PDB file of C-alpha atoms in Angstrom:
ATOM      1  CA  MET F   1      -5.615  -5.169  17.831  1.00 79.00           C
ATOM      2  CA  LYS F   2      -6.561  -3.250  14.527  1.00 94.00           C
ATOM      3  CA  GLN F   3      -8.044  -4.942  11.798  1.00 98.00           C
ATOM      4  CA  ILE F   4      -5.379  -5.267   8.505  1.00 98.00           C
ATOM      5  CA  ALA F   5      -6.563  -4.156   5.164  1.00 98.00           C
ATOM      6  CA  LEU F   6      -4.619  -5.051   2.573  1.00 98.00           C
ATOM      7  CA  ILE F   7      -4.792  -2.700  -0.951  1.00 98.00           C
ATOM      8  CA  THR F   8      -3.251  -3.027  -4.524  1.00 98.00           C
ATOM      9  CA  GLY F   9      -3.284  -0.065  -6.449  1.00 97.00           C
ATOM     10  CA  ALA F  10      -3.568   2.331  -3.252  1.00 97.00           C
ATOM     11  CA  THR F  11      -0.706   4.949  -5.252  1.00 96.00           C
ATOM     12  CA  SER F  12      -3.817   6.715  -6.531  1.00 94.00           C
ATOM     13  CA  GLY F  13      -7.764   6.618  -7.470  1.00 95.00           C
ATOM     14  CA  ILE F  14      -9.804   4.374  -6.017  1.00 97.00           C
ATOM     15  CA  GLY F  15      -7.048   2.570  -4.293  1.00 97.00           C
ATOM     16  CA  GLU F  16      -5.904   5.420  -2.641  1.00 97.00           C
ATOM     17  CA  ALA F  17      -8.981   6.406  -1.691  1.00 97.00           C
ATOM     18  CA  CYS F  18      -9.825   2.535  -0.222  1.00 98.00           C
ATOM     19  CA  ALA F  19      -6.965   3.022   1.783  1.00 98.00           C
ATOM     20  CA  ARG F  20      -8.049   6.580   3.175  1.00 98.00           C
ATOM     21  CA  ARG F  21     -11.200   5.196   3.748  1.00 98.00           C
ATOM     22  CA  PHE F  22      -9.969   2.385   5.890  1.00 98.00           C
ATOM     23  CA  LEU F  23      -7.655   4.007   7.538  1.00 98.00           C
ATOM     24  CA  ALA F  24      -9.529   6.628   8.859  1.00 97.00           C
ATOM     25  CA  ALA F  25     -12.111   3.678  10.324  1.00 98.00           C
ATOM     26  CA  GLY F  26      -9.009   2.558  12.041  1.00 97.00           C
ATOM     27  CA  TYR F  27      -7.719  -0.464  10.516  1.00 98.00           C
ATOM     28  CA  ARG F  28      -3.941  -0.993   9.775  1.00 98.00           C
ATOM     29  CA  VAL F  29      -3.289  -0.379   5.743  1.00 98.00           C
ATOM     30  CA  ILE F  30      -0.616  -2.222   4.295  1.00 98.00           C
ATOM     31  CA  ALA F  31      -0.646  -0.627   0.804  1.00 98.00           C
ATOM     32  CA  THR F  32       0.929  -1.829  -2.720  1.00 98.00           C
ATOM     33  CA  GLY F  33       1.948  -0.120  -5.665  1.00 97.00           C
ATOM     34  CA  ARG F  34       4.387   0.542  -8.402  1.00 96.00           C
ATOM     35  CA  ASN F  35       4.719   4.004  -7.278  1.00 95.00           C
ATOM     36  CA  SER F  36       7.443   4.397  -4.378  1.00 95.00           C
ATOM     37  CA  ALA F  37       7.282   7.987  -3.940  1.00 95.00           C
ATOM     38  CA  ARG F  38       3.141   7.467  -3.973  1.00 95.00           C
ATOM     39  CA  LEU F  39       3.458   4.748  -1.393  1.00 96.00           C
ATOM     40  CA  GLU F  40       5.813   7.023   0.759  1.00 95.00           C
ATOM     41  CA  ALA F  41       4.118  10.311   1.080  1.00 95.00           C
ATOM     42  CA  LEU F  42       1.024   7.593   1.844  1.00 95.00           C
ATOM     43  CA  LYS F  43       3.676   6.433   4.973  1.00 95.00           C
ATOM     44  CA  ALA F  44       4.596   9.731   5.885  1.00 95.00           C
ATOM     45  CA  GLU F  45       0.930  11.036   6.036  1.00 95.00           C
ATOM     46  CA  PHE F  46      -0.191   8.199   8.455  1.00 95.00           C
ATOM     47  CA  ALA F  47       3.193   6.574  10.041  1.00 93.00           C
ATOM     48  CA  ASP F  48       2.606   3.058  11.985  1.00 94.00           C
ATOM     49  CA  ASN F  49      -0.820   2.640  11.078  1.00 97.00           C
ATOM     50  CA  VAL F  50       0.421   1.575   7.317  1.00 98.00           C
ATOM     51  CA  LEU F  51       3.164  -0.637   6.152  1.00 98.00           C
ATOM     52  CA  THR F  52       3.954  -0.109   2.245  1.00 97.00           C
ATOM     53  CA  LEU F  53       4.881  -2.387  -0.163  1.00 98.00           C
ATOM     54  CA  ALA F  54       5.991  -1.474  -3.815  1.00 97.00           C
ATOM     55  CA  PHE F  55       5.902  -4.329  -6.237  1.00 97.00           C
ATOM     56  CA  ASP F  56       3.772  -4.865  -9.641  1.00 97.00           C
ATOM     57  CA  VAL F  57       1.003  -7.379  -9.526  1.00 98.00           C
ATOM     58  CA  ARG F  58       2.373  -9.028 -12.921  1.00 98.00           C
ATOM     59  CA  ASP F  59       5.698  -9.570 -11.397  1.00 98.00           C
ATOM     60  CA  ARG F  60       4.574 -13.199  -9.774  1.00 98.00           C
ATOM     61  CA  GLU F  61       7.929 -13.445  -7.645  1.00 98.00           C
ATOM     62  CA  ALA F  62       7.931 -10.201  -6.561  1.00 98.00           C
ATOM     63  CA  THR F  63       4.445 -10.162  -5.541  1.00 98.00           C
ATOM     64  CA  ARG F  64       5.177 -13.474  -3.900  1.00 98.00           C
ATOM     65  CA  ALA F  65       8.502 -12.127  -2.298  1.00 98.00           C
ATOM     66  CA  ALA F  66       6.895  -8.942  -0.801  1.00 98.00           C
ATOM     67  CA  LEU F  67       3.674 -10.773   0.946  1.00 98.00           C
ATOM     68  CA  ALA F  68       6.148 -13.603   2.458  1.00 97.00           C
ATOM     69  CA  ALA F  69       8.469 -10.572   3.796  1.00 96.00           C
ATOM     70  CA  LEU F  70       5.406  -9.281   5.955  1.00 97.00           C
ATOM     71  CA  PRO F  71       6.187  -8.440   9.438  1.00 97.00           C
ATOM     72  CA  ALA F  72       4.529 -11.037  11.886  1.00 96.00           C
ATOM     73  CA  ASP F  73       2.509  -8.388  13.038  1.00 96.00           C
ATOM     74  CA  TRP F  74       1.024  -7.254   9.663  1.00 98.00           C
ATOM     75  CA  ALA F  75       0.636 -10.727   8.651  1.00 97.00           C
ATOM     76  CA  GLU F  76      -2.826 -12.136   9.008  1.00 98.00           C
ATOM     77  CA  VAL F  77      -4.759  -9.725   6.894  1.00 98.00           C
ATOM     78  CA  ASP F  78      -8.265  -9.468   7.471  1.00 98.00           C
ATOM     79  CA  VAL F  79      -9.401  -7.487   4.609  1.00 98.00           C
ATOM     80  CA  LEU F  80      -7.910  -7.901   0.557  1.00 99.00           C
ATOM     81  CA  VAL F  81      -9.101  -5.631  -1.336  1.00 98.00           C
ATOM     82  CA  ASN F  82      -7.636  -6.335  -5.191  1.00 98.00           C
ATOM     83  CA  ASN F  83      -8.348  -3.098  -6.597  1.00 98.00           C
ATOM     84  CA  ALA F  84      -4.781  -2.983  -8.958  1.00 97.00           C
ATOM     85  CA  GLY F  85      -6.217  -2.715 -12.737  1.00 96.00           C
ATOM     86  CA  LEU F  86      -5.802  -0.508 -16.020  1.00 95.00           C
ATOM     87  CA  ALA F  87      -7.563  -0.227 -19.406  1.00 96.00           C
ATOM     88  CA  LEU F  88      -5.672   0.442 -22.185  1.00 95.00           C
ATOM     89  CA  GLY F  89      -6.848   1.578 -25.423  1.00 94.00           C
ATOM     90  CA  LEU F  90     -10.229   1.457 -26.965  1.00 93.00           C
ATOM     91  CA  GLU F  91      -9.549   0.534 -30.446  1.00 95.00           C
ATOM     92  CA  PRO F  92     -11.592  -2.513 -32.362  1.00 97.00           C
ATOM     93  CA  GLU F  93     -10.295  -5.587 -31.869  1.00 97.00           C
ATOM     94  CA  TYR F  94      -8.973  -6.359 -34.735  1.00 97.00           C
ATOM     95  CA  GLU F  95      -6.872  -3.579 -34.593  1.00 97.00           C
ATOM     96  CA  GLY F  96      -6.162  -3.449 -30.857  1.00 97.00           C
ATOM     97  CA  ASP F  97      -2.247  -3.053 -29.328  1.00 97.00           C
ATOM     98  CA  PHE F  98      -0.260  -6.655 -28.010  1.00 98.00           C
ATOM     99  CA  ALA F  99       1.169  -4.926 -25.168  1.00 97.00           C
ATOM    100  CA  ASP F 100      -1.882  -3.203 -24.259  1.00 97.00           C
ATOM    101  CA  TRP F 101      -3.688  -6.620 -24.257  1.00 98.00           C
ATOM    102  CA  ASP F 102      -1.047  -8.319 -22.006  1.00 98.00           C
ATOM    103  CA  ALA F 103      -1.044  -5.776 -19.985  1.00 97.00           C
ATOM    104  CA  MET F 104      -4.615  -5.833 -18.633  1.00 98.00           C
ATOM    105  CA  ILE F 105      -4.663  -9.480 -18.868  1.00 98.00           C
ATOM    106  CA  ASP F 106      -1.364  -9.581 -16.542  1.00 98.00           C
ATOM    107  CA  THR F 107      -3.011  -7.038 -14.594  1.00 98.00           C
ATOM    108  CA  ASN F 108      -6.772  -7.134 -14.032  1.00 98.00           C
ATOM    109  CA  ILE F 109      -6.847 -11.353 -14.514  1.00 98.00           C
ATOM    110  CA  LYS F 110      -3.903 -12.934 -12.853  1.00 98.00           C
ATOM    111  CA  GLY F 111      -2.054 -10.005 -11.414  1.00 98.00           C
ATOM    112  CA  LEU F 112      -5.519 -10.530  -9.278  1.00 98.00           C
ATOM    113  CA  LEU F 113      -4.974 -13.887  -8.995  1.00 98.00           C
ATOM    114  CA  THR F 114      -1.613 -14.067  -7.931  1.00 98.00           C
ATOM    115  CA  VAL F 115      -1.946 -12.169  -4.617  1.00 98.00           C
ATOM    116  CA  THR F 116      -5.488 -13.962  -4.298  1.00 98.00           C
ATOM    117  CA  ARG F 117      -3.678 -17.592  -4.044  1.00 98.00           C
ATOM    118  CA  LEU F 118      -0.838 -16.267  -2.007  1.00 98.00           C
ATOM    119  CA  VAL F 119      -3.310 -14.371   1.147  1.00 98.00           C
ATOM    120  CA  VAL F 120      -6.589 -16.244   0.839  1.00 98.00           C
ATOM    121  CA  PRO F 121      -5.027 -19.777   2.399  1.00 98.00           C
ATOM    122  CA  SER F 122      -4.299 -17.442   5.701  1.00 98.00           C
ATOM    123  CA  MET F 123      -7.979 -16.625   6.040  1.00 98.00           C
ATOM    124  CA  VAL F 124      -9.060 -20.137   5.040  1.00 98.00           C
ATOM    125  CA  ALA F 125      -6.598 -22.003   7.968  1.00 98.00           C
ATOM    126  CA  ARG F 126      -8.178 -18.898  10.383  1.00 98.00           C
ATOM    127  CA  ASN F 127     -11.947 -19.180   9.220  1.00 98.00           C
ATOM    128  CA  ARG F 128     -12.018 -15.191   9.072  1.00 98.00           C
ATOM    129  CA  GLY F 129     -11.046 -12.807   6.288  1.00 98.00           C
ATOM    130  CA  HIS F 130     -12.986 -11.031   3.310  1.00 98.00           C
ATOM    131  CA  VAL F 131     -11.612 -10.853   0.052  1.00 99.00           C
ATOM    132  CA  ILE F 132     -12.950  -7.393  -2.057  1.00 99.00           C
ATOM    133  CA  ASN F 133     -12.721  -7.627  -5.741  1.00 98.00           C
ATOM    134  CA  VAL F 134     -12.769  -4.203  -8.034  1.00 98.00           C
ATOM    135  CA  GLY F 135     -14.927  -5.286 -11.008  1.00 98.00           C
ATOM    136  CA  SER F 136     -15.934  -3.026 -13.419  1.00 98.00           C
ATOM    137  CA  VAL F 137     -19.734  -2.260 -14.593  1.00 97.00           C
ATOM    138  CA  ALA F 138     -17.893  -3.525 -17.960  1.00 96.00           C
ATOM    139  CA  GLY F 139     -18.168  -7.567 -17.276  1.00 97.00           C
ATOM    140  CA  ASP F 140     -21.385  -6.982 -17.140  1.00 97.00           C
ATOM    141  CA  ALA F 141     -21.564  -6.526 -21.078  1.00 95.00           C
ATOM    142  CA  ALA F 142     -19.152  -5.442 -23.342  1.00 95.00           C
ATOM    143  CA  TYR F 143     -19.050  -1.992 -24.989  1.00 94.00           C
ATOM    144  CA  ALA F 144     -18.034  -0.431 -28.528  1.00 93.00           C
ATOM    145  CA  ASN F 145     -13.908  -1.247 -28.255  1.00 94.00           C
ATOM    146  CA  GLY F 146     -13.612  -2.391 -25.009  1.00 95.00           C
ATOM    147  CA  ASN F 147     -13.467  -5.826 -26.232  1.00 97.00           C
ATOM    148  CA  VAL F 148     -10.106  -7.270 -24.025  1.00 98.00           C
ATOM    149  CA  TYR F 149     -11.066  -4.664 -21.133  1.00 97.00           C
ATOM    150  CA  CYS F 150     -14.853  -5.603 -20.438  1.00 98.00           C
ATOM    151  CA  ALA F 151     -13.180  -9.618 -20.803  1.00 98.00           C
ATOM    152  CA  THR F 152     -10.965  -9.147 -18.528  1.00 98.00           C
ATOM    153  CA  LYS F 153     -13.709  -7.575 -16.512  1.00 98.00           C
ATOM    154  CA  ALA F 154     -15.956 -10.537 -16.979  1.00 98.00           C
ATOM    155  CA  ALA F 155     -12.979 -12.917 -15.852  1.00 98.00           C
ATOM    156  CA  VAL F 156     -12.830 -10.661 -12.547  1.00 98.00           C
ATOM    157  CA  LYS F 157     -16.494 -11.820 -11.951  1.00 98.00           C
ATOM    158  CA  ALA F 158     -16.392 -15.377 -12.561  1.00 98.00           C
ATOM    159  CA  LEU F 159     -12.921 -15.198 -10.464  1.00 98.00           C
ATOM    160  CA  THR F 160     -14.869 -13.884  -7.649  1.00 98.00           C
ATOM    161  CA  ASP F 161     -17.842 -16.142  -7.915  1.00 98.00           C
ATOM    162  CA  GLY F 162     -16.220 -19.321  -7.945  1.00 98.00           C
ATOM    163  CA  LEU F 163     -13.696 -18.115  -5.126  1.00 98.00           C
ATOM    164  CA  ARG F 164     -16.900 -17.303  -3.206  1.00 98.00           C
ATOM    165  CA  ILE F 165     -18.046 -21.222  -3.807  1.00 98.00           C
ATOM    166  CA  ASP F 166     -14.401 -22.070  -2.958  1.00 98.00           C
ATOM    167  CA  VAL F 167     -14.497 -20.672   0.602  1.00 98.00           C
ATOM    168  CA  ALA F 168     -18.427 -21.018   1.170  1.00 98.00           C
ATOM    169  CA  HIS F 169     -17.507 -23.954   4.081  1.00 98.00           C
ATOM    170  CA  THR F 170     -15.657 -21.302   5.737  1.00 98.00           C
ATOM    171  CA  ALA F 171     -16.585 -17.561   7.715  1.00 98.00           C
ATOM    172  CA  VAL F 172     -14.508 -15.978   4.841  1.00 98.00           C
ATOM    173  CA  ARG F 173     -16.674 -13.590   2.971  1.00 98.00           C
ATOM    174  CA  VAL F 174     -16.068 -12.450  -1.089  1.00 99.00           C
ATOM    175  CA  THR F 175     -17.379  -9.239  -2.775  1.00 98.00           C
ATOM    176  CA  LEU F 176     -17.384  -7.965  -5.778  1.00 98.00           C
ATOM    177  CA  LEU F 177     -17.489  -4.183  -6.190  1.00 98.00           C
ATOM    178  CA  LYS F 178     -18.602  -2.993 -10.308  1.00 98.00           C
ATOM    179  CA  PRO F 179     -18.128   0.753 -10.585  1.00 97.00           C
ATOM    180  CA  GLY F 180     -19.581   2.628 -13.472  1.00 97.00           C
ATOM    181  CA  LEU F 181     -18.267   6.298 -14.448  1.00 95.00           C
ATOM    182  CA  VAL F 182     -15.271   6.831 -12.071  1.00 95.00           C
ATOM    183  CA  GLU F 183     -13.383   9.898 -12.410  1.00 91.00           C
ATOM    184  CA  THR F 184      -9.958   8.672 -11.273  1.00 85.00           C
ATOM    185  CA  ASN F 185      -6.654   9.029 -13.697  1.00 77.00           C
ATOM    186  CA  PHE F 186      -8.322   5.585 -15.266  1.00 75.00           C
ATOM    187  CA  SER F 187      -8.993   6.992 -18.443  1.00 76.00           C
ATOM    188  CA  ASN F 188      -5.397   9.411 -18.556  1.00 77.00           C
ATOM    189  CA  ILE F 189      -3.645   5.837 -18.597  1.00 82.00           C
ATOM    190  CA  ARG F 190      -6.510   4.384 -20.932  1.00 82.00           C
ATOM    191  CA  PHE F 191      -5.764   7.429 -23.311  1.00 77.00           C
ATOM    192  CA  HIS F 192      -1.719   7.210 -22.720  1.00 79.00           C
ATOM    193  CA  GLY F 193      -1.695  10.645 -21.070  1.00 80.00           C
ATOM    194  CA  ASP F 194      -3.956  12.410 -23.402  1.00 78.00           C
ATOM    195  CA  ASP F 195      -5.632  14.467 -21.110  1.00 79.00           C
ATOM    196  CA  ALA F 196      -8.092  16.302 -23.748  1.00 83.00           C
ATOM    197  CA  ARG F 197      -9.636  12.630 -24.817  1.00 84.00           C
ATOM    198  CA  ALA F 198      -9.786  11.293 -20.841  1.00 78.00           C
ATOM    199  CA  ASP F 199     -11.306  14.595 -19.858  1.00 83.00           C
ATOM    200  CA  ARG F 200     -14.207  14.066 -22.291  1.00 85.00           C
ATOM    201  CA  VAL F 201     -15.315  10.974 -20.890  1.00 87.00           C
ATOM    202  CA  TYR F 202     -16.716  13.041 -17.919  1.00 89.00           C
ATOM    203  CA  GLU F 203     -18.391  15.728 -19.853  1.00 91.00           C
ATOM    204  CA  GLY F 204     -21.994  16.537 -19.571  1.00 94.00           C
ATOM    205  CA  ILE F 205     -22.123  13.997 -16.322  1.00 94.00           C
ATOM    206  CA  THR F 206     -21.230  14.010 -12.812  1.00 95.00           C
ATOM    207  CA  PRO F 207     -19.210  10.642 -12.738  1.00 95.00           C
ATOM    208  CA  LEU F 208     -18.308   9.085  -9.395  1.00 96.00           C
ATOM    209  CA  THR F 209     -15.390   9.545  -7.348  1.00 96.00           C
ATOM    210  CA  GLY F 210     -12.507   7.507  -6.003  1.00 97.00           C
ATOM    211  CA  ASP F 211     -14.311   8.023  -2.263  1.00 97.00           C
ATOM    212  CA  ASP F 212     -17.758   6.789  -3.319  1.00 97.00           C
ATOM    213  CA  ILE F 213     -16.629   3.002  -4.531  1.00 98.00           C
ATOM    214  CA  ALA F 214     -14.261   3.319  -1.065  1.00 98.00           C
ATOM    215  CA  ASP F 215     -17.360   3.961   0.953  1.00 98.00           C
ATOM    216  CA  ALA F 216     -18.755   0.987  -1.038  1.00 98.00           C
ATOM    217  CA  THR F 217     -16.140  -1.062  -0.002  1.00 98.00           C
ATOM    218  CA  LEU F 218     -15.888  -0.223   3.658  1.00 98.00           C
ATOM    219  CA  TYR F 219     -19.313  -0.389   3.641  1.00 98.00           C
ATOM    220  CA  ALA F 220     -18.993  -4.032   2.739  1.00 98.00           C
ATOM    221  CA  ALA F 221     -16.204  -4.818   5.103  1.00 98.00           C
ATOM    222  CA  GLN F 222     -18.008  -3.844   7.812  1.00 98.00           C
ATOM    223  CA  ALA F 223     -21.173  -5.673   7.456  1.00 98.00           C
ATOM    224  CA  PRO F 224     -22.114  -7.952  10.472  1.00 97.00           C
ATOM    225  CA  ALA F 225     -20.126 -11.358   9.832  1.00 96.00           C
ATOM    226  CA  HIS F 226     -23.135 -13.328   8.705  1.00 97.00           C
ATOM    227  CA  VAL F 227     -24.072 -11.197   6.140  1.00 98.00           C
ATOM    228  CA  GLN F 228     -21.951 -10.927   2.935  1.00 98.00           C
ATOM    229  CA  ILE F 229     -22.582  -8.632   0.412  1.00 98.00           C
ATOM    230  CA  ALA F 230     -21.461 -11.007  -2.843  1.00 98.00           C
ATOM    231  CA  GLU F 231     -22.069  -8.218  -5.594  1.00 98.00           C
ATOM    232  CA  MET F 232     -22.388  -4.130  -5.683  1.00 98.00           C
ATOM    233  CA  LEU F 233     -23.260  -2.643  -9.096  1.00 98.00           C
ATOM    234  CA  ILE F 234     -22.322   1.391  -8.217  1.00 98.00           C
ATOM    235  CA  LEU F 235     -23.485   3.964 -10.952  1.00 97.00           C
ATOM    236  CA  ALA F 236     -23.266   7.432 -11.709  1.00 96.00           C
ATOM    237  CA  THR F 237     -27.176   8.843 -11.680  1.00 97.00           C
ATOM    238  CA  HIS F 238     -27.433   9.117 -15.459  1.00 96.00           C
ATOM    239  CA  GLN F 239     -25.848   6.131 -15.983  1.00 96.00           C
ATOM    240  CA  ALA F 240     -28.043   3.148 -17.180  1.00 95.00           C
ATOM    241  CA  ASN F 241     -25.046   0.450 -17.921  1.00 94.00           C
ATOM    242  CA  GLY F 242     -21.879   0.398 -19.138  1.00 92.00           C
ATOM    243  CA  SER F 243     -22.646   1.824 -22.591  1.00 90.00           C
ATOM    244  CA  THR F 244     -26.087   4.002 -21.745  1.00 93.00           C
ATOM    245  CA  ILE F 245     -25.116   7.262 -20.411  1.00 94.00           C
ATOM    246  CA  VAL F 246     -27.287  10.292 -21.213  1.00 96.00           C
ATOM    247  CA  ARG F 247     -24.995  13.480 -20.821  1.00 95.00           C
ATOM    248  CA  ASN F 248     -26.243  17.530 -20.155  1.00 91.00           C
ATOM    249  CA  THR F 249     -25.360  19.095 -23.514  1.00 76.00           C
TER     250      THR F 249
END
């Protein structure tokens, strides 16, 4: 029987790249996200190897209902990729938007917690499984005007480390991925659709792609059973940390 990977935020960017990479590696994939049309397109492309669930991880009851309704032959998740997340705004903390703050905290922290709480008990009971959380280099140190987003990704690191401690008596593995500058729709969302401003984020440097992060995700998942890739920092060449980027101008 093929292993099953559940990937949140699988309709674009890193999440979609992960879904495609895991499918190519022979997994069956439960793809979740808010964009039903994108999910259905993925289902149409990969047929019976994909199960799609349309819900927003911020909605705890919708998340609970969707996962509780998994068919029996899809219910035992082998790899959980907690990818759903976003950044909104780039203002000083004292000028931040309350709605942006709520969206980031509810998605990046509470959404991740909800999915983890609903999926991991089965892994513990079966004494096998792997949780891969997509954090960020932004969780290592705050950068200018990144305040709340950086705080949410620092929380992801703390929650990942805490979960690894909590399941250390089992064979369940826990991994934190910390991508640096990745060119997806991340910046378009952050700047509320301002494409020109988003494009400037990647000027003068060759950024990472969603496929690069998907490669790292699959590598961690396919490590031998006795090997736990606890944490992986993935940066673009010419990026030293979250705020030090040398651009070719």
